[in-house]
Amino acid sequence: MADKNSSLSPTPETKKIVIVGAGIIGASLGYYLSRRSDIAVTLLERDTPNAGASGHSFAWANAFGKDPREYHTLNRRSLDMWYRLAHQLDADIGIHYGGEMRWESNPQRAAQLRQRIQQIQKWGYPCRLITPDEMLVLEPDLQPGTVLAASLSEADIHIETDPFIDVCLRQACEAGAVVHSQTEVTGFVIRNGSVTAVKTSDGEFPCDVVVLASGVQTTELASLAEAHIPQQRSPGIVIKTTPCAEILHNVAVIHAPPKDGNHQHLHLRQLADGSLRIGQGTQEGINRDDSQGHADALLTRAKTYLPAIADAKAIPTPVGYRPMPLDGFPVLGFTKAMPNLYIALMHSGVTLAPLVGEMATLEIVDGVRLDWFAPYRPERFG
Ligand SMILES: Cc1cc2nc3c(=O)[nH]c(=O)nc-3n(C[C@H](O)[C@H](O)[C@H](O)COP(=O)(O)OP(=O)(O)OC[C@H]3O[C@@H](n4cnc5c(N)ncnc54)[C@H](O)[C@@H]3O)c2cc1C
């Protein structure tokens, strides 16, 4: 742990860093920043921690479908960092190891899967094609139907965002950080081209640096500080179920093929309490149907592959909005318009949280500019 006393008793040298948003990115940043000496961290959250995209996420950490290679590598680095972060936090963050298993039952998609595996194997991703027999050894309760190609991506994991955010914020507070929930940021005090304080529903917070980790609201907040960070709207749905007996014995996530041309892929994972999370399509798939009917339909499809969950009941969840920069790639770094305003906006934030938390801390505290972040700077939007 960092020198707690210096954080608890601010000196004139103490740098005041205000983070806006207590989702997975704000919480990870809060944790890493508060480990440093002479840094006073304040987190402002308009709702409760995990109320944004993080609480609606499928939370599969992976680099499987990430292109181009540079972006794949960024995700891969972060995925590998989850193990060290979990070890450092030394607390239950709902991390499930075991990889991701997927299969295809249509010849064209099976060919695409084989091609993808070949491509990411070349990039050094630990994944491979597996036989139907191997699938059943891993997951004996699975009834996959026709299998024309199947794969296992062994490094993939899933996280439970709620306990992770909770643990990060708790450990940040133990190191001197302060979290204000139900405190909405409404604007900034700007003097001589820098943000000197953050205006909120609960008064002003003086700052040396502001970090916007405010998800979909980042665009609006950044515009109040003269920065242009455009986003696309990206609604998605991950339904919940009532708890079931253990159904996934080894892998963390499964991706099942569409039943026919009218359906999308199904993805499914099981949490420690036995409940399932089920989504459809890709990680970026648009879906706004939060009805009970849609939740029931997803669960019915899941039951065809996992008959042992016959008694599970579907619980619909409200639509979640992914923070989605206009070009789909992360936005990381200080803005040109306001040099003490740092942007941390991204899709795949669950995968990227360890890397962004630790590496953005190097940029914010040590003043380095990471080569890894060069393609993702805010000024690319003009
Ligand atoms: C359906 C769905 C499925 C997904 N699946 C995956 C996946 O499998 N793997 C993966 O890696 N990623 C996935 N994602 C994306 C991932 O969840 C997000 O990238 C990540 O949660 C973003 O975290 P964040 O902390 O940046 O944003 P958020 O979690 O949205 O946090 C932002 C916080 O800022 C607060 N805030 C906003 N405005 C203000 C204000 N004015 N004042 C104070 N606080 C404010 C909000 O209340 C919120 O709590 C998925 C997302 C969705 C919606």
Short mmCIF file of C-alpha atoms and ligand atoms in Angstrom, two decimals:
data_model
loop_
_atom_site.label_atom_id
_atom_site.label_comp_id
_atom_site.label_asym_id
_atom_site.label_seq_id
_atom_site.Cartn_x
_atom_site.Cartn_y
_atom_site.Cartn_z
CA MET A 1 0.00 0.00 0.00
CA ALA A 2 1.11 3.59 -0.61
CA ASP A 3 2.04 5.96 2.16
CA LYS A 4 -1.40 6.34 3.70
CA ASN A 5 -0.45 9.09 6.12
CA SER A 6 0.48 11.50 3.38
CA SER A 7 -2.91 10.91 1.70
CA LEU A 8 -4.77 11.30 4.97
CA SER A 9 -3.01 14.55 5.94
CA PRO A 10 -2.73 16.62 2.75
CA THR A 11 0.43 18.73 2.49
CA PRO A 12 0.82 21.77 0.20
CA GLU A 13 2.40 19.36 -2.34
CA THR A 14 -0.62 17.06 -2.29
CA LYS A 15 -2.15 16.77 -5.75
CA LYS A 16 -5.94 16.84 -5.67
CA ILE A 17 -7.42 14.43 -8.20
CA VAL A 18 -11.16 14.31 -8.73
CA ILE A 19 -12.57 11.28 -10.56
CA VAL A 20 -16.07 11.65 -11.99
CA GLY A 21 -17.88 8.30 -12.04
CA ALA A 22 -17.63 5.19 -9.89
CA GLY A 23 -18.06 2.51 -12.51
CA ILE A 24 -15.38 -0.11 -13.10
CA ILE A 25 -13.01 2.43 -14.69
CA GLY A 26 -13.40 5.12 -12.00
CA ALA A 27 -13.06 2.49 -9.26
CA SER A 28 -9.92 0.97 -10.80
CA LEU A 29 -8.39 4.44 -11.20
CA GLY A 30 -9.37 5.35 -7.65
CA TYR A 31 -7.63 2.23 -6.38
CA TYR A 32 -4.39 2.75 -8.32
CA LEU A 33 -4.20 6.53 -7.75
CA SER A 34 -4.78 6.26 -4.03
CA ARG A 35 -1.77 3.93 -3.67
CA ARG A 36 0.49 6.89 -4.53
CA SER A 37 1.97 9.36 -2.02
CA ASP A 38 0.92 12.99 -1.99
CA ILE A 39 -2.24 12.30 -3.95
CA ALA A 40 -5.69 13.13 -2.55
CA VAL A 41 -8.35 11.23 -4.50
CA THR A 42 -12.01 12.21 -4.51
CA LEU A 43 -14.58 10.12 -6.40
CA LEU A 44 -17.88 11.74 -7.33
CA GLU A 45 -20.77 9.50 -8.34
CA ARG A 46 -24.20 10.89 -9.20
CA ASP A 47 -25.95 7.62 -8.42
CA THR A 48 -24.42 4.67 -6.55
CA PRO A 49 -21.22 2.89 -7.61
CA ASN A 50 -21.83 0.32 -10.40
CA ALA A 51 -25.09 2.00 -11.46
CA GLY A 52 -23.91 2.68 -15.03
CA ALA A 53 -22.78 0.37 -17.84
CA SER A 54 -20.63 -1.65 -15.43
CA GLY A 55 -23.71 -2.90 -13.59
CA HIS A 56 -25.33 -3.97 -16.90
CA SER A 57 -22.27 -5.60 -18.39
CA PHE A 58 -21.80 -9.21 -19.45
CA ALA A 59 -18.35 -8.70 -17.89
CA TRP A 60 -16.39 -11.16 -20.03
CA ALA A 61 -12.73 -10.13 -20.07
CA ASN A 62 -11.15 -11.19 -23.35
CA ALA A 63 -9.33 -10.18 -26.51
CA PHE A 64 -11.07 -12.74 -28.74
CA GLY A 65 -12.84 -10.53 -31.26
CA LYS A 66 -10.72 -7.42 -30.88
CA ASP A 67 -9.21 -5.98 -34.07
CA PRO A 68 -6.87 -4.63 -35.31
CA ARG A 69 -3.86 -6.33 -33.75
CA GLU A 70 -2.83 -3.25 -31.76
CA TYR A 71 -6.24 -3.12 -30.08
CA HIS A 72 -6.22 -6.89 -29.57
CA THR A 73 -2.85 -6.54 -27.83
CA LEU A 74 -4.12 -3.75 -25.57
CA ASN A 75 -7.00 -5.95 -24.45
CA ARG A 76 -4.71 -8.96 -24.13
CA ARG A 77 -2.31 -7.07 -21.87
CA SER A 78 -5.18 -6.00 -19.65
CA LEU A 79 -6.67 -9.49 -19.56
CA ASP A 80 -3.34 -10.83 -18.32
CA MET A 81 -3.21 -8.06 -15.69
CA TRP A 82 -6.43 -9.24 -14.06
CA TYR A 83 -4.54 -12.09 -12.36
CA ARG A 84 -2.08 -9.72 -10.67
CA LEU A 85 -4.78 -7.25 -9.71
CA ALA A 86 -6.91 -10.04 -8.17
CA HIS A 87 -3.86 -11.16 -6.21
CA GLN A 88 -3.10 -7.60 -5.01
CA LEU A 89 -6.68 -6.93 -3.93
CA ASP A 90 -6.73 -10.25 -2.08
CA ALA A 91 -10.53 -10.19 -1.80
CA ASP A 92 -13.52 -11.83 -3.45
CA ILE A 93 -14.09 -9.94 -6.70
CA GLY A 94 -16.14 -12.69 -8.34
CA ILE A 95 -13.42 -13.57 -10.81
CA HIS A 96 -14.06 -16.82 -12.68
CA TYR A 97 -11.20 -18.44 -14.55
CA GLY A 98 -11.52 -21.26 -17.07
CA GLY A 99 -11.74 -19.62 -20.46
CA GLU A 100 -14.44 -19.21 -23.07
CA MET A 101 -15.87 -22.10 -25.07
CA ARG A 102 -17.77 -21.55 -28.31
CA TRP A 103 -19.04 -23.67 -31.13
CA GLU A 104 -20.70 -23.32 -34.52
CA SER A 105 -23.28 -25.48 -36.25
CA ASN A 106 -23.37 -23.73 -39.63
CA PRO A 107 -20.63 -24.47 -42.23
CA GLN A 108 -19.92 -20.81 -43.06
CA ARG A 109 -19.66 -19.76 -39.41
CA ALA A 110 -17.59 -22.84 -38.60
CA ALA A 111 -15.10 -21.81 -41.30
CA GLN A 112 -15.02 -18.27 -39.86
CA LEU A 113 -14.33 -19.64 -36.38
CA ARG A 114 -11.43 -21.80 -37.63
CA GLN A 115 -10.01 -18.76 -39.43
CA ARG A 116 -10.32 -16.55 -36.37
CA ILE A 117 -8.61 -19.11 -34.17
CA GLN A 118 -5.73 -19.34 -36.65
CA GLN A 119 -5.43 -15.55 -36.75
CA ILE A 120 -5.35 -14.97 -33.01
CA GLN A 121 -3.12 -18.00 -32.40
CA LYS A 122 -0.60 -16.21 -34.67
CA TRP A 123 -0.94 -13.19 -32.37
CA GLY A 124 -0.09 -15.42 -29.42
CA TYR A 125 -3.59 -15.75 -27.97
CA PRO A 126 -3.93 -18.98 -25.96
CA CYS A 127 -6.86 -20.53 -27.80
CA ARG A 128 -7.39 -23.71 -29.82
CA LEU A 129 -9.94 -25.77 -31.66
CA ILE A 130 -11.41 -28.58 -29.58
CA THR A 131 -13.43 -31.69 -30.43
CA PRO A 132 -17.04 -32.33 -29.34
CA ASP A 133 -15.69 -34.95 -26.92
CA GLU A 134 -13.37 -32.38 -25.32
CA MET A 135 -16.32 -30.00 -24.99
CA LEU A 136 -18.23 -32.59 -23.00
CA VAL A 137 -15.26 -33.40 -20.79
CA LEU A 138 -15.11 -29.71 -19.90
CA GLU A 139 -18.85 -29.23 -19.57
CA PRO A 140 -20.68 -32.55 -19.09
CA ASP A 141 -24.11 -30.87 -18.70
CA LEU A 142 -23.92 -29.32 -22.15
CA GLN A 143 -26.04 -30.59 -25.05
CA PRO A 144 -24.51 -28.60 -27.90
CA GLY A 145 -26.40 -30.18 -30.81
CA THR A 146 -24.54 -30.11 -34.15
CA VAL A 147 -20.90 -29.07 -33.72
CA LEU A 148 -18.98 -28.24 -36.91
CA ALA A 149 -16.21 -26.33 -35.12
CA ALA A 150 -15.53 -25.55 -31.46
CA SER A 151 -12.86 -23.61 -29.63
CA LEU A 152 -11.53 -22.88 -26.16
CA SER A 153 -9.87 -19.54 -25.31
CA GLU A 154 -8.15 -20.49 -22.12
CA ALA A 155 -7.15 -17.08 -20.78
CA ASP A 156 -10.65 -15.57 -20.83
CA ILE A 157 -12.35 -14.89 -17.52
CA HIS A 158 -15.39 -13.16 -16.18
CA ILE A 159 -15.71 -10.72 -13.32
CA GLU A 160 -18.50 -9.62 -11.01
CA THR A 161 -18.40 -5.85 -11.28
CA ASP A 162 -20.27 -5.18 -8.05
CA PRO A 163 -17.79 -6.78 -5.61
CA PHE A 164 -14.83 -5.60 -7.72
CA ILE A 165 -15.93 -1.96 -7.56
CA ASP A 166 -16.76 -2.33 -3.89
CA VAL A 167 -13.32 -3.74 -3.04
CA CYS A 168 -11.48 -1.08 -5.09
CA LEU A 169 -13.40 1.75 -3.45
CA ARG A 170 -12.97 0.27 0.04
CA GLN A 171 -9.22 -0.12 -0.41
CA ALA A 172 -8.96 3.35 -1.97
CA CYS A 173 -10.79 4.82 1.04
CA GLU A 174 -8.46 2.95 3.42
CA ALA A 175 -5.60 4.69 1.61
CA GLY A 176 -7.23 8.10 2.08
CA ALA A 177 -9.59 8.49 -0.90
CA VAL A 178 -13.07 9.91 -0.36
CA VAL A 179 -16.14 8.69 -2.27
CA HIS A 180 -19.24 10.89 -2.59
CA SER A 181 -22.27 8.98 -3.91
CA GLN A 182 -25.46 10.79 -5.00
CA THR A 183 -23.29 13.73 -6.01
CA GLU A 184 -23.83 14.87 -9.57
CA VAL A 185 -21.17 16.82 -11.40
CA THR A 186 -22.84 19.76 -13.12
CA GLY A 187 -19.90 21.79 -14.46
CA PHE A 188 -16.38 23.06 -13.93
CA VAL A 189 -14.73 26.22 -12.67
CA ILE A 190 -12.22 27.11 -15.37
CA ARG A 191 -9.41 29.62 -14.80
CA ASN A 192 -6.52 30.39 -17.12
CA GLY A 193 -7.31 27.42 -19.34
CA SER A 194 -7.45 24.83 -16.54
CA VAL A 195 -10.15 23.27 -14.42
CA THR A 196 -9.67 24.56 -10.87
CA ALA A 197 -12.79 23.04 -9.31
CA VAL A 198 -15.58 20.62 -10.11
CA LYS A 199 -19.12 21.92 -9.56
CA THR A 200 -21.61 19.45 -8.13
CA SER A 201 -25.09 19.20 -6.66
CA ASP A 202 -23.25 19.23 -3.31
CA GLY A 203 -20.90 22.18 -3.75
CA GLU A 204 -17.51 22.67 -5.41
CA PHE A 205 -14.49 20.36 -5.20
CA PRO A 206 -11.13 22.06 -5.88
CA CYS A 207 -8.83 19.99 -8.08
CA ASP A 208 -5.45 19.86 -9.79
CA VAL A 209 -6.60 17.12 -12.17
CA VAL A 210 -10.09 15.92 -13.18
CA VAL A 211 -10.61 12.46 -14.62
CA LEU A 212 -13.80 11.84 -16.56
CA ALA A 213 -14.68 8.17 -16.06
CA SER A 214 -18.35 8.99 -16.43
CA GLY A 215 -19.29 6.53 -19.17
CA VAL A 216 -21.97 7.69 -21.61
CA GLN A 217 -22.17 11.07 -19.82
CA THR A 218 -18.52 11.79 -20.67
CA THR A 219 -19.42 13.50 -23.95
CA GLU A 220 -21.69 16.02 -22.26
CA LEU A 221 -19.33 16.68 -19.33
CA ALA A 222 -16.30 17.04 -21.62
CA SER A 223 -18.17 19.60 -23.71
CA LEU A 224 -18.55 21.75 -20.58
CA ALA A 225 -14.75 21.87 -20.51
CA GLU A 226 -14.42 22.57 -24.24
CA ALA A 227 -13.43 19.03 -25.24
CA HIS A 228 -15.12 17.14 -28.09
CA ILE A 229 -15.50 13.43 -27.30
CA PRO A 230 -18.23 12.04 -29.59
CA GLN A 231 -20.00 8.76 -28.87
CA GLN A 232 -22.47 6.47 -30.60
CA ARG A 233 -25.51 5.11 -28.77
CA SER A 234 -25.06 1.44 -27.91
CA PRO A 235 -27.87 -0.14 -25.89
CA GLY A 236 -27.54 -3.75 -24.78
CA ILE A 237 -29.31 -6.29 -22.58
CA VAL A 238 -27.94 -9.01 -20.34
CA ILE A 239 -30.70 -10.86 -18.51
CA LYS A 240 -30.44 -12.55 -15.12
CA THR A 241 -31.94 -15.79 -13.85
CA THR A 242 -32.82 -17.21 -10.49
CA PRO A 243 -29.98 -19.30 -8.94
CA CYS A 244 -29.39 -22.80 -10.37
CA ALA A 245 -27.18 -25.70 -9.30
CA GLU A 246 -23.64 -25.51 -10.69
CA ILE A 247 -23.99 -25.89 -14.44
CA LEU A 248 -20.67 -24.60 -15.80
CA HIS A 249 -18.05 -26.77 -14.13
CA ASN A 250 -14.92 -25.50 -15.86
CA VAL A 251 -15.29 -22.70 -18.35
CA ALA A 252 -16.17 -19.13 -17.40
CA VAL A 253 -18.23 -18.25 -20.48
CA ILE A 254 -19.96 -20.12 -23.29
CA HIS A 255 -20.99 -18.79 -26.69
CA ALA A 256 -23.62 -20.95 -28.37
CA PRO A 257 -24.58 -20.72 -32.06
CA PRO A 258 -27.82 -19.19 -33.34
CA LYS A 259 -30.67 -21.66 -33.75
CA ASP A 260 -31.32 -20.37 -37.28
CA GLY A 261 -30.95 -17.30 -39.47
CA ASN A 262 -33.51 -15.38 -37.36
CA HIS A 263 -31.50 -15.66 -34.17
CA GLN A 264 -28.16 -14.43 -32.86
CA HIS A 265 -25.43 -16.15 -30.87
CA LEU A 266 -26.17 -16.67 -27.19
CA HIS A 267 -23.62 -15.97 -24.46
CA LEU A 268 -23.95 -17.26 -20.95
CA ARG A 269 -22.03 -17.30 -17.67
CA GLN A 270 -22.78 -18.40 -14.12
CA LEU A 271 -22.09 -16.32 -11.02
CA ALA A 272 -20.99 -17.59 -7.63
CA ASP A 273 -24.59 -17.44 -6.32
CA GLY A 274 -25.68 -19.85 -9.09
CA SER A 275 -27.60 -17.26 -11.12
CA LEU A 276 -26.91 -16.94 -14.84
CA ARG A 277 -26.28 -13.93 -17.05
CA ILE A 278 -27.40 -14.38 -20.64
CA GLY A 279 -27.00 -12.08 -23.62
CA GLN A 280 -27.25 -12.43 -27.36
CA GLY A 281 -25.29 -11.31 -30.40
CA THR A 282 -21.81 -9.88 -30.14
CA GLN A 283 -20.30 -7.86 -27.31
CA GLU A 284 -21.37 -4.74 -29.21
CA GLY A 285 -24.82 -6.01 -30.26
CA ILE A 286 -27.66 -3.49 -30.13
CA ASN A 287 -30.69 -4.58 -28.11
CA ARG A 288 -33.38 -2.52 -26.41
CA ASP A 289 -35.92 -5.22 -25.57
CA ASP A 290 -36.04 -5.39 -21.78
CA SER A 291 -39.38 -7.20 -21.67
CA GLN A 292 -40.16 -10.36 -19.72
CA GLY A 293 -40.95 -12.01 -23.07
CA HIS A 294 -37.44 -11.37 -24.40
CA ALA A 295 -35.86 -12.58 -21.14
CA ASP A 296 -38.00 -15.76 -21.27
CA ALA A 297 -37.04 -16.36 -24.92
CA LEU A 298 -33.31 -16.08 -24.14
CA LEU A 299 -33.59 -18.46 -21.23
CA THR A 300 -35.65 -20.95 -23.28
CA ARG A 301 -32.86 -21.02 -25.86
CA ALA A 302 -30.24 -21.49 -23.12
CA LYS A 303 -32.25 -24.44 -21.78
CA THR A 304 -31.96 -26.25 -25.12
CA TYR A 305 -28.18 -26.33 -24.60
CA LEU A 306 -28.28 -26.81 -20.83
CA PRO A 307 -31.41 -28.86 -19.97
CA ALA A 308 -30.28 -29.06 -16.33
CA ILE A 309 -31.37 -25.43 -15.82
CA ALA A 310 -35.00 -26.36 -16.55
CA ASP A 311 -36.23 -24.80 -13.28
CA ALA A 312 -34.48 -21.44 -13.73
CA LYS A 313 -36.70 -18.38 -14.13
CA ALA A 314 -35.76 -15.38 -16.26
CA ILE A 315 -35.46 -11.94 -14.66
CA PRO A 316 -35.54 -9.10 -17.19
CA THR A 317 -33.03 -6.28 -16.67
CA PRO A 318 -33.24 -2.71 -17.88
CA VAL A 319 -31.29 -1.67 -20.97
CA GLY A 320 -27.64 -0.81 -20.31
CA TYR A 321 -25.86 1.81 -22.42
CA ARG A 322 -22.27 1.05 -23.35
CA PRO A 323 -19.82 3.94 -23.29
CA MET A 324 -19.01 3.78 -27.01
CA PRO A 325 -16.63 6.30 -28.57
CA LEU A 326 -17.63 7.19 -32.14
CA ASP A 327 -14.93 5.02 -33.74
CA GLY A 328 -15.35 2.20 -31.18
CA PHE A 329 -11.88 2.59 -29.66
CA PRO A 330 -10.94 3.88 -26.18
CA VAL A 331 -10.38 7.56 -25.49
CA LEU A 332 -7.49 7.94 -23.07
CA GLY A 333 -5.43 10.95 -22.11
CA PHE A 334 -5.39 14.65 -21.26
CA THR A 335 -7.29 16.94 -23.60
CA LYS A 336 -5.65 19.68 -25.64
CA ALA A 337 -8.43 22.11 -24.72
CA MET A 338 -8.02 21.64 -20.96
CA PRO A 339 -4.61 20.18 -20.13
CA ASN A 340 -5.60 18.98 -16.64
CA LEU A 341 -8.74 17.17 -17.86
CA TYR A 342 -8.09 13.43 -18.36
CA ILE A 343 -10.55 11.30 -20.35
CA ALA A 344 -11.04 7.58 -19.63
CA LEU A 345 -13.89 6.47 -21.90
CA MET A 346 -14.23 3.07 -23.47
CA HIS A 347 -16.25 0.03 -24.42
CA SER A 348 -14.78 -3.27 -23.11
CA GLY A 349 -14.09 -1.45 -19.87
CA VAL A 350 -14.33 -4.70 -17.93
CA THR A 351 -11.49 -6.18 -19.95
CA LEU A 352 -9.51 -2.93 -19.87
CA ALA A 353 -10.01 -1.85 -16.24
CA PRO A 354 -6.69 -3.16 -14.82
CA LEU A 355 -4.58 -1.71 -17.62
CA VAL A 356 -6.36 1.64 -17.72
CA GLY A 357 -6.30 1.98 -13.92
CA GLU A 358 -2.60 1.26 -13.62
CA MET A 359 -1.32 2.89 -16.81
CA ALA A 360 -3.44 6.04 -16.68
CA THR A 361 -2.06 6.49 -13.15
CA LEU A 362 1.44 6.62 -14.68
CA GLU A 363 0.28 9.33 -17.07
CA ILE A 364 -1.58 11.34 -14.41
CA VAL A 365 0.93 11.08 -11.57
CA ASP A 366 4.30 10.53 -13.25
CA GLY A 367 3.66 12.67 -16.29
CA VAL A 368 4.73 10.02 -18.84
CA ARG A 369 2.90 9.59 -22.13
CA LEU A 370 2.36 5.92 -22.84
CA ASP A 371 3.12 4.72 -26.36
CA TRP A 372 0.36 2.12 -25.92
CA PHE A 373 -2.22 4.90 -25.65
CA ALA A 374 -0.98 6.86 -28.69
CA PRO A 375 -3.77 5.62 -31.04
CA TYR A 376 -6.43 6.47 -28.47
CA ARG A 377 -5.82 10.13 -27.70
CA PRO A 378 -8.82 12.49 -27.36
CA GLU A 379 -7.49 14.93 -30.00
CA ARG A 380 -8.17 12.44 -32.80
CA PHE A 381 -11.73 13.80 -32.80
CA GLY A 382 -10.54 17.35 -33.44
C1 LIG B 1 -25.00 -4.97 -22.19
C2 LIG B 1 -23.51 -4.73 -22.03
C3 LIG B 1 -22.62 -5.78 -22.17
C4 LIG B 1 -21.23 -5.56 -22.03
N1 LIG B 1 -20.39 -6.62 -22.09
C5 LIG B 1 -19.07 -6.42 -21.86
C6 LIG B 1 -18.18 -7.54 -21.78
O1 LIG B 1 -18.58 -8.71 -21.87
N2 LIG B 1 -16.85 -7.29 -21.60
C7 LIG B 1 -16.36 -6.01 -21.47
O2 LIG B 1 -15.14 -5.85 -21.30
N3 LIG B 1 -17.19 -4.94 -21.51
C8 LIG B 1 -18.51 -5.12 -21.70
N4 LIG B 1 -19.36 -4.06 -21.72
C9 LIG B 1 -18.80 -2.71 -21.62
C10 LIG B 1 -18.40 -2.38 -20.20
O3 LIG B 1 -19.41 -2.77 -19.31
C11 LIG B 1 -18.12 -0.89 -20.10
O4 LIG B 1 -17.11 -0.54 -21.03
C12 LIG B 1 -17.67 -0.50 -18.70
O5 LIG B 1 -18.62 -0.92 -17.75
C13 LIG B 1 -17.49 1.00 -18.63
O6 LIG B 1 -17.19 1.35 -17.32
P1 LIG B 1 -17.13 2.88 -16.90
O7 LIG B 1 -16.71 2.91 -15.49
O8 LIG B 1 -16.33 3.62 -17.91
O9 LIG B 1 -18.62 3.42 -17.12
P2 LIG B 1 -19.90 3.23 -16.19
O10 LIG B 1 -19.97 1.93 -15.57
O11 LIG B 1 -21.08 3.67 -17.02
O12 LIG B 1 -19.64 4.27 -15.02
C14 LIG B 1 -19.79 5.67 -15.20
C15 LIG B 1 -20.32 6.23 -13.90
O13 LIG B 1 -20.32 7.65 -13.99
C16 LIG B 1 -21.45 8.14 -13.30
N5 LIG B 1 -21.75 9.50 -13.79
C17 LIG B 1 -22.18 9.84 -15.02
N6 LIG B 1 -22.38 11.17 -15.09
C18 LIG B 1 -22.05 11.68 -13.89
C19 LIG B 1 -22.08 12.99 -13.34
N7 LIG B 1 -22.47 14.06 -14.05
N8 LIG B 1 -21.68 13.15 -12.05
C20 LIG B 1 -21.25 12.10 -11.31
N9 LIG B 1 -21.26 10.81 -11.78
C21 LIG B 1 -21.65 10.63 -13.06
C22 LIG B 1 -22.54 7.13 -13.65
O14 LIG B 1 -23.60 7.15 -12.72
C23 LIG B 1 -21.76 5.82 -13.63
O15 LIG B 1 -21.82 5.16 -12.38
C24 LIG B 1 -20.75 -4.24 -21.79
C25 LIG B 1 -21.66 -3.20 -21.60
C26 LIG B 1 -23.02 -3.43 -21.71
C27 LIG B 1 -23.98 -2.29 -21.44
#
